[in-house]
């Protein structure tokens, strides 16, 4: 099997990264994680990645204040190419990427967001969902486009919101769903089963071929 080479971009603790590394240990997983890059030198994810035997790199965005966002993105792109990536996966990567970077990696760049998009783009999703009194929350994996948390959706998982929830308890429930969704979505993209097409109205849509029933009834990829 020709396993697609994946580089993961992180900014924080890296629990989604860990879920992806563990899933990719299965010999039939269609992707291999080849490296992890952080934009902050002290991201906890870096130690975990190194402990898993992966190549790591840091492109510190603070050193690009003068040079600007595109210079940062070009440096990031350079490190990704050193690792010879086929696909780039954002896992808690807290920088908005420039249109240049997003176009360079178009349809080879995916993100996870802790809400049922298109609701609650941006930060503080769980606080906002609780303030609105919604009954379902969840997470979404999508191909990245230039606007924040925007792009054709690959899969979603919904979780219940309990009346006793705090932002932290809801975040924990959603995070556990993220760990299940992200490996499944990456496998669908890496195997070529999920790809972006346009519907008759010209809107981008992710289609699955073959369209198999979901592995887990709570993960909707289809
Ligand atoms: C996750 O909730 C992810 O959806 C969001 O940032 C968080 C990252 O958590 N984009 P982790 O670093 O993967 O633990």
PDB file of C-alpha atoms and ligand atoms in Angstrom:
ATOM      1  CA  UNK A   1       0.000   0.000   0.000  1.00  0.00           C
ATOM      2  CA  UNK A   2       1.221   3.476  -0.908  1.00  0.00           C
ATOM      3  CA  UNK A   3       0.676   5.278   2.389  1.00  0.00           C
ATOM      4  CA  UNK A   4       0.310   9.061   2.026  1.00  0.00           C
ATOM      5  CA  UNK A   5       2.902  11.063   3.966  1.00  0.00           C
ATOM      6  CA  UNK A   6       1.282  13.352   6.546  1.00  0.00           C
ATOM      7  CA  UNK A   7       2.727  16.320   8.424  1.00  0.00           C
ATOM      8  CA  UNK A   8       0.742  17.576  11.428  1.00  0.00           C
ATOM      9  CA  UNK A   9       0.786  21.266  12.435  1.00  0.00           C
ATOM     10  CA  UNK A  10       0.189  21.994  16.128  1.00  0.00           C
ATOM     11  CA  UNK A  11       0.224  24.837  18.653  1.00  0.00           C
ATOM     12  CA  UNK A  12      -0.703  23.126  21.918  1.00  0.00           C
ATOM     13  CA  UNK A  13      -0.951  19.882  23.830  1.00  0.00           C
ATOM     14  CA  UNK A  14      -1.566  17.704  20.772  1.00  0.00           C
ATOM     15  CA  UNK A  15      -4.210  15.218  21.878  1.00  0.00           C
ATOM     16  CA  UNK A  16      -5.646  15.050  18.338  1.00  0.00           C
ATOM     17  CA  UNK A  17      -2.099  14.569  17.040  1.00  0.00           C
ATOM     18  CA  UNK A  18      -1.684  11.640  19.446  1.00  0.00           C
ATOM     19  CA  UNK A  19      -4.953  10.084  18.244  1.00  0.00           C
ATOM     20  CA  UNK A  20      -3.703  10.350  14.642  1.00  0.00           C
ATOM     21  CA  UNK A  21      -0.276   8.894  15.471  1.00  0.00           C
ATOM     22  CA  UNK A  22      -1.929   5.946  17.237  1.00  0.00           C
ATOM     23  CA  UNK A  23      -4.381   5.296  14.397  1.00  0.00           C
ATOM     24  CA  UNK A  24      -1.578   5.426  11.830  1.00  0.00           C
ATOM     25  CA  UNK A  25       0.229   2.592  13.639  1.00  0.00           C
ATOM     26  CA  UNK A  26      -2.281   0.158  12.125  1.00  0.00           C
ATOM     27  CA  UNK A  27      -0.624  -1.456   9.095  1.00  0.00           C
ATOM     28  CA  UNK A  28      -3.727  -0.938   6.958  1.00  0.00           C
ATOM     29  CA  UNK A  29      -4.058   2.787   7.776  1.00  0.00           C
ATOM     30  CA  UNK A  30      -3.657   4.618   4.436  1.00  0.00           C
ATOM     31  CA  UNK A  31      -1.427   7.379   5.836  1.00  0.00           C
ATOM     32  CA  UNK A  32       1.833   7.570   7.772  1.00  0.00           C
ATOM     33  CA  UNK A  33       2.663  10.486  10.062  1.00  0.00           C
ATOM     34  CA  UNK A  34       6.126  11.654   9.035  1.00  0.00           C
ATOM     35  CA  UNK A  35       6.549  14.806  11.101  1.00  0.00           C
ATOM     36  CA  UNK A  36       5.096  17.435  13.402  1.00  0.00           C
ATOM     37  CA  UNK A  37       5.654  21.189  13.163  1.00  0.00           C
ATOM     38  CA  UNK A  38       4.722  23.742  15.840  1.00  0.00           C
ATOM     39  CA  UNK A  39       4.529  27.519  15.658  1.00  0.00           C
ATOM     40  CA  UNK A  40       5.423  27.820  19.358  1.00  0.00           C
ATOM     41  CA  UNK A  41       8.625  26.291  20.723  1.00  0.00           C
ATOM     42  CA  UNK A  42       7.057  25.087  23.984  1.00  0.00           C
ATOM     43  CA  UNK A  43       4.007  23.318  22.489  1.00  0.00           C
ATOM     44  CA  UNK A  44       3.480  20.146  24.545  1.00  0.00           C
ATOM     45  CA  UNK A  45       2.773  18.261  21.335  1.00  0.00           C
ATOM     46  CA  UNK A  46       6.452  18.493  20.308  1.00  0.00           C
ATOM     47  CA  UNK A  47       7.666  16.321  23.202  1.00  0.00           C
ATOM     48  CA  UNK A  48       4.944  13.763  22.552  1.00  0.00           C
ATOM     49  CA  UNK A  49       5.827  13.648  18.845  1.00  0.00           C
ATOM     50  CA  UNK A  50       9.537  13.229  19.588  1.00  0.00           C
ATOM     51  CA  UNK A  51       8.713  10.461  22.092  1.00  0.00           C
ATOM     52  CA  UNK A  52       6.790   8.730  19.304  1.00  0.00           C
ATOM     53  CA  UNK A  53       9.963   8.846  17.202  1.00  0.00           C
ATOM     54  CA  UNK A  54       8.743  11.509  14.771  1.00  0.00           C
ATOM     55  CA  UNK A  55      10.706  14.322  13.169  1.00  0.00           C
ATOM     56  CA  UNK A  56       9.765  17.688  14.668  1.00  0.00           C
ATOM     57  CA  UNK A  57      10.370  21.303  13.700  1.00  0.00           C
ATOM     58  CA  UNK A  58       9.445  24.740  15.033  1.00  0.00           C
ATOM     59  CA  UNK A  59       8.605  27.756  12.912  1.00  0.00           C
ATOM     60  CA  UNK A  60       8.108  30.413  15.585  1.00  0.00           C
ATOM     61  CA  UNK A  61       5.557  32.946  14.322  1.00  0.00           C
ATOM     62  CA  UNK A  62       6.875  35.583  16.731  1.00  0.00           C
ATOM     63  CA  UNK A  63      10.127  35.822  14.781  1.00  0.00           C
ATOM     64  CA  UNK A  64       8.110  36.745  11.660  1.00  0.00           C
ATOM     65  CA  UNK A  65       6.455  39.858  13.115  1.00  0.00           C
ATOM     66  CA  UNK A  66       8.397  42.172  10.784  1.00  0.00           C
ATOM     67  CA  UNK A  67       8.570  39.858   7.768  1.00  0.00           C
ATOM     68  CA  UNK A  68       4.812  39.212   7.858  1.00  0.00           C
ATOM     69  CA  UNK A  69       2.388  36.342   7.575  1.00  0.00           C
ATOM     70  CA  UNK A  70       3.356  35.210   4.111  1.00  0.00           C
ATOM     71  CA  UNK A  71       7.043  34.928   5.113  1.00  0.00           C
ATOM     72  CA  UNK A  72       5.950  32.763   8.053  1.00  0.00           C
ATOM     73  CA  UNK A  73       3.814  30.618   5.779  1.00  0.00           C
ATOM     74  CA  UNK A  74       6.677  30.234   3.288  1.00  0.00           C
ATOM     75  CA  UNK A  75       9.000  29.071   6.077  1.00  0.00           C
ATOM     76  CA  UNK A  76       6.314  26.626   7.219  1.00  0.00           C
ATOM     77  CA  UNK A  77       5.883  25.376   3.669  1.00  0.00           C
ATOM     78  CA  UNK A  78       9.665  24.885   3.453  1.00  0.00           C
ATOM     79  CA  UNK A  79       9.717  22.671   6.578  1.00  0.00           C
ATOM     80  CA  UNK A  80       6.709  20.696   5.324  1.00  0.00           C
ATOM     81  CA  UNK A  81       8.544  20.043   2.047  1.00  0.00           C
ATOM     82  CA  UNK A  82      11.688  18.920   3.884  1.00  0.00           C
ATOM     83  CA  UNK A  83       9.455  16.245   5.443  1.00  0.00           C
ATOM     84  CA  UNK A  84       8.153  15.379   1.965  1.00  0.00           C
ATOM     85  CA  UNK A  85       4.474  15.643   2.912  1.00  0.00           C
ATOM     86  CA  UNK A  86       1.610  14.639   0.647  1.00  0.00           C
ATOM     87  CA  UNK A  87      -1.014  15.926   3.096  1.00  0.00           C
ATOM     88  CA  UNK A  88      -1.006  18.550   5.846  1.00  0.00           C
ATOM     89  CA  UNK A  89      -3.214  18.138   8.907  1.00  0.00           C
ATOM     90  CA  UNK A  90      -3.994  21.003  11.300  1.00  0.00           C
ATOM     91  CA  UNK A  91      -4.504  19.717  14.848  1.00  0.00           C
ATOM     92  CA  UNK A  92      -5.040  22.625  17.203  1.00  0.00           C
ATOM     93  CA  UNK A  93      -2.891  24.903  15.019  1.00  0.00           C
ATOM     94  CA  UNK A  94      -3.816  28.402  16.153  1.00  0.00           C
ATOM     95  CA  UNK A  95      -2.646  30.523  13.203  1.00  0.00           C
ATOM     96  CA  UNK A  96      -4.742  31.707  10.319  1.00  0.00           C
ATOM     97  CA  UNK A  97      -2.943  30.642   7.132  1.00  0.00           C
ATOM     98  CA  UNK A  98      -2.568  33.000   4.156  1.00  0.00           C
ATOM     99  CA  UNK A  99      -4.462  32.436   0.883  1.00  0.00           C
ATOM    100  CA  UNK A 100      -1.064  31.641  -0.712  1.00  0.00           C
ATOM    101  CA  UNK A 101      -0.472  28.720   1.688  1.00  0.00           C
ATOM    102  CA  UNK A 102      -4.058  27.502   1.480  1.00  0.00           C
ATOM    103  CA  UNK A 103      -3.952  27.527  -2.344  1.00  0.00           C
ATOM    104  CA  UNK A 104      -0.557  25.824  -2.407  1.00  0.00           C
ATOM    105  CA  UNK A 105      -1.995  22.925  -0.372  1.00  0.00           C
ATOM    106  CA  UNK A 106      -5.515  23.084  -1.776  1.00  0.00           C
ATOM    107  CA  UNK A 107      -7.407  19.814  -1.170  1.00  0.00           C
ATOM    108  CA  UNK A 108      -4.340  18.431   0.627  1.00  0.00           C
ATOM    109  CA  UNK A 109      -4.894  20.460   3.826  1.00  0.00           C
ATOM    110  CA  UNK A 110      -7.483  19.538   6.479  1.00  0.00           C
ATOM    111  CA  UNK A 111      -8.540  20.953   9.847  1.00  0.00           C
ATOM    112  CA  UNK A 112     -10.619  19.930  12.839  1.00  0.00           C
ATOM    113  CA  UNK A 113     -12.871  22.428  14.580  1.00  0.00           C
ATOM    114  CA  UNK A 114     -14.729  21.791  17.864  1.00  0.00           C
ATOM    115  CA  UNK A 115     -18.211  22.708  16.647  1.00  0.00           C
ATOM    116  CA  UNK A 116     -20.816  21.562  14.172  1.00  0.00           C
ATOM    117  CA  UNK A 117     -19.808  23.938  11.387  1.00  0.00           C
ATOM    118  CA  UNK A 118     -20.942  26.325  10.040  1.00  0.00           C
ATOM    119  CA  UNK A 119     -22.056  27.162  13.578  1.00  0.00           C
ATOM    120  CA  UNK A 120     -19.539  28.604  16.013  1.00  0.00           C
ATOM    121  CA  UNK A 121     -16.527  29.353  13.875  1.00  0.00           C
ATOM    122  CA  UNK A 122     -13.576  30.824  15.754  1.00  0.00           C
ATOM    123  CA  UNK A 123     -12.728  30.685  19.441  1.00  0.00           C
ATOM    124  CA  UNK A 124     -14.764  29.941  22.596  1.00  0.00           C
ATOM    125  CA  UNK A 125     -17.122  27.615  20.746  1.00  0.00           C
ATOM    126  CA  UNK A 126     -18.304  25.767  23.864  1.00  0.00           C
ATOM    127  CA  UNK A 127     -19.058  28.930  25.859  1.00  0.00           C
ATOM    128  CA  UNK A 128     -21.079  30.292  22.937  1.00  0.00           C
ATOM    129  CA  UNK A 129     -22.973  27.027  22.398  1.00  0.00           C
ATOM    130  CA  UNK A 130     -23.907  26.888  26.098  1.00  0.00           C
ATOM    131  CA  UNK A 131     -24.952  30.550  26.058  1.00  0.00           C
ATOM    132  CA  UNK A 132     -27.284  29.784  23.140  1.00  0.00           C
ATOM    133  CA  UNK A 133     -28.781  26.734  24.849  1.00  0.00           C
ATOM    134  CA  UNK A 134     -28.185  24.348  21.941  1.00  0.00           C
ATOM    135  CA  UNK A 135     -28.950  20.679  22.590  1.00  0.00           C
ATOM    136  CA  UNK A 136     -26.281  19.210  20.319  1.00  0.00           C
ATOM    137  CA  UNK A 137     -22.624  20.152  19.980  1.00  0.00           C
ATOM    138  CA  UNK A 138     -19.863  18.374  18.112  1.00  0.00           C
ATOM    139  CA  UNK A 139     -16.881  18.633  15.840  1.00  0.00           C
ATOM    140  CA  UNK A 140     -16.129  18.907  12.138  1.00  0.00           C
ATOM    141  CA  UNK A 141     -13.217  17.913   9.889  1.00  0.00           C
ATOM    142  CA  UNK A 142     -13.019  19.960   6.687  1.00  0.00           C
ATOM    143  CA  UNK A 143     -10.718  20.851   3.826  1.00  0.00           C
ATOM    144  CA  UNK A 144      -9.187  24.257   4.503  1.00  0.00           C
ATOM    145  CA  UNK A 145     -10.086  27.384   2.550  1.00  0.00           C
ATOM    146  CA  UNK A 146      -8.801  30.905   3.124  1.00  0.00           C
ATOM    147  CA  UNK A 147     -11.610  31.993   5.470  1.00  0.00           C
ATOM    148  CA  UNK A 148     -11.359  30.850   9.075  1.00  0.00           C
ATOM    149  CA  UNK A 149     -12.965  27.443   9.814  1.00  0.00           C
ATOM    150  CA  UNK A 150     -14.352  27.386   6.295  1.00  0.00           C
ATOM    151  CA  UNK A 151     -14.180  24.773   3.530  1.00  0.00           C
ATOM    152  CA  UNK A 152     -15.902  21.634   2.303  1.00  0.00           C
ATOM    153  CA  UNK A 153     -16.809  19.345   5.188  1.00  0.00           C
ATOM    154  CA  UNK A 154     -15.501  15.777   5.314  1.00  0.00           C
ATOM    155  CA  UNK A 155     -17.211  14.504   8.460  1.00  0.00           C
ATOM    156  CA  UNK A 156     -18.923  15.506  11.670  1.00  0.00           C
ATOM    157  CA  UNK A 157     -19.746  13.976  15.033  1.00  0.00           C
ATOM    158  CA  UNK A 158     -22.566  15.255  17.247  1.00  0.00           C
ATOM    159  CA  UNK A 159     -22.573  14.930  21.036  1.00  0.00           C
ATOM    160  CA  UNK A 160     -25.353  15.832  23.478  1.00  0.00           C
ATOM    161  CA  UNK A 161     -25.239  18.976  25.581  1.00  0.00           C
ATOM    162  CA  UNK A 162     -26.249  18.278  29.194  1.00  0.00           C
ATOM    163  CA  UNK A 163     -27.990  20.800  31.416  1.00  0.00           C
ATOM    164  CA  UNK A 164     -25.140  20.372  33.907  1.00  0.00           C
ATOM    165  CA  UNK A 165     -22.449  21.172  31.329  1.00  0.00           C
ATOM    166  CA  UNK A 166     -19.757  23.767  31.809  1.00  0.00           C
ATOM    167  CA  UNK A 167     -17.546  24.864  28.895  1.00  0.00           C
ATOM    168  CA  UNK A 168     -14.888  22.451  30.221  1.00  0.00           C
ATOM    169  CA  UNK A 169     -17.171  19.427  30.525  1.00  0.00           C
ATOM    170  CA  UNK A 170     -18.608  20.049  27.055  1.00  0.00           C
ATOM    171  CA  UNK A 171     -15.100  20.552  25.621  1.00  0.00           C
ATOM    172  CA  UNK A 172     -14.017  17.205  27.095  1.00  0.00           C
ATOM    173  CA  UNK A 173     -16.991  15.380  25.516  1.00  0.00           C
ATOM    174  CA  UNK A 174     -16.365  17.027  22.151  1.00  0.00           C
ATOM    175  CA  UNK A 175     -12.624  16.313  22.363  1.00  0.00           C
ATOM    176  CA  UNK A 176     -13.235  12.582  22.855  1.00  0.00           C
ATOM    177  CA  UNK A 177     -15.378  12.717  19.697  1.00  0.00           C
ATOM    178  CA  UNK A 178     -12.578  14.552  17.857  1.00  0.00           C
ATOM    179  CA  UNK A 179     -10.171  11.684  18.615  1.00  0.00           C
ATOM    180  CA  UNK A 180     -12.549   9.283  16.849  1.00  0.00           C
ATOM    181  CA  UNK A 181     -13.499  11.538  13.956  1.00  0.00           C
ATOM    182  CA  UNK A 182     -10.064  12.796  12.912  1.00  0.00           C
ATOM    183  CA  UNK A 183      -8.423   9.418  12.159  1.00  0.00           C
ATOM    184  CA  UNK A 184     -11.524   8.284  10.247  1.00  0.00           C
ATOM    185  CA  UNK A 185     -11.605  11.486   8.197  1.00  0.00           C
ATOM    186  CA  UNK A 186      -7.865  11.381   7.482  1.00  0.00           C
ATOM    187  CA  UNK A 187      -8.162   7.758   6.346  1.00  0.00           C
ATOM    188  CA  UNK A 188     -10.977   8.718   3.965  1.00  0.00           C
ATOM    189  CA  UNK A 189      -8.880  11.531   2.458  1.00  0.00           C
ATOM    190  CA  UNK A 190      -5.578   9.611   2.325  1.00  0.00           C
ATOM    191  CA  UNK A 191      -7.164   6.608   0.647  1.00  0.00           C
ATOM    192  CA  UNK A 192      -8.746   8.870  -1.974  1.00  0.00           C
ATOM    193  CA  UNK A 193     -12.240   7.815  -0.902  1.00  0.00           C
ATOM    194  CA  UNK A 194     -13.195  11.381   0.067  1.00  0.00           C
ATOM    195  CA  UNK A 195     -12.643  14.094  -2.512  1.00  0.00           C
ATOM    196  CA  UNK A 196     -13.892  17.569  -3.317  1.00  0.00           C
ATOM    197  CA  UNK A 197     -16.308  18.063  -6.191  1.00  0.00           C
ATOM    198  CA  UNK A 198     -18.802  20.753  -7.156  1.00  0.00           C
ATOM    199  CA  UNK A 199     -22.528  20.243  -7.008  1.00  0.00           C
ATOM    200  CA  UNK A 200     -24.796  21.479  -9.841  1.00  0.00           C
ATOM    201  CA  UNK A 201     -24.984  24.898  -8.119  1.00  0.00           C
ATOM    202  CA  UNK A 202     -21.188  25.135  -8.188  1.00  0.00           C
ATOM    203  CA  UNK A 203     -20.816  24.648  -4.431  1.00  0.00           C
ATOM    204  CA  UNK A 204     -17.902  22.575  -3.191  1.00  0.00           C
ATOM    205  CA  UNK A 205     -18.924  19.258  -1.663  1.00  0.00           C
ATOM    206  CA  UNK A 206     -16.960  16.270  -0.371  1.00  0.00           C
ATOM    207  CA  UNK A 207     -18.149  13.022  -1.918  1.00  0.00           C
ATOM    208  CA  UNK A 208     -17.239   9.491  -0.880  1.00  0.00           C
ATOM    209  CA  UNK A 209     -16.482   6.782  -3.355  1.00  0.00           C
ATOM    210  CA  UNK A 210     -17.329   4.083  -2.590  1.00  0.00           C
ATOM    211  CA  UNK A 211     -20.086   5.409  -0.351  1.00  0.00           C
ATOM    212  CA  UNK A 212     -19.900   2.896   2.476  1.00  0.00           C
ATOM    213  CA  UNK A 213     -21.997   3.089   5.624  1.00  0.00           C
ATOM    214  CA  UNK A 214     -20.151   4.781   8.503  1.00  0.00           C
ATOM    215  CA  UNK A 215     -17.896   2.560  10.602  1.00  0.00           C
ATOM    216  CA  UNK A 216     -19.269   4.082  13.763  1.00  0.00           C
ATOM    217  CA  UNK A 217     -22.912   5.246  13.781  1.00  0.00           C
ATOM    218  CA  UNK A 218     -21.897   8.429  15.584  1.00  0.00           C
ATOM    219  CA  UNK A 219     -19.327   9.437  12.985  1.00  0.00           C
ATOM    220  CA  UNK A 220     -20.902  10.684   9.832  1.00  0.00           C
ATOM    221  CA  UNK A 221     -18.617  10.439   6.833  1.00  0.00           C
ATOM    222  CA  UNK A 222     -20.707   9.984   3.778  1.00  0.00           C
TER     223      UNK A 222
HETATM  224  C1  LIG B   1      -9.187  20.864  19.616  1.00  0.00           C
HETATM  225  O1  LIG B   1     -10.403  21.071  20.305  1.00  0.00           O
HETATM  226  C2  LIG B   1      -9.305  21.248  18.180  1.00  0.00           C
HETATM  227  O2  LIG B   1     -10.549  20.974  17.645  1.00  0.00           O
HETATM  228  C3  LIG B   1      -9.089  22.740  18.235  1.00  0.00           C
HETATM  229  O3  LIG B   1      -8.073  22.912  19.193  1.00  0.00           O
HETATM  230  C4  LIG B   1      -8.101  21.828  20.115  1.00  0.00           C
HETATM  231  C5  LIG B   1      -6.739  21.200  20.078  1.00  0.00           C
HETATM  232  O4  LIG B   1      -6.567  20.221  21.057  1.00  0.00           O
HETATM  233  N1  LIG B   1      -8.815  23.256  16.932  1.00  0.00           N
HETATM  234  P1  LIG B   1      -5.336  19.226  20.989  1.00  0.00           P
HETATM  235  O5  LIG B   1      -4.063  20.095  20.928  1.00  0.00           O
HETATM  236  O6  LIG B   1      -5.476  18.370  19.780  1.00  0.00           O
HETATM  237  O7  LIG B   1      -5.390  18.458  22.271  1.00  0.00           O
END
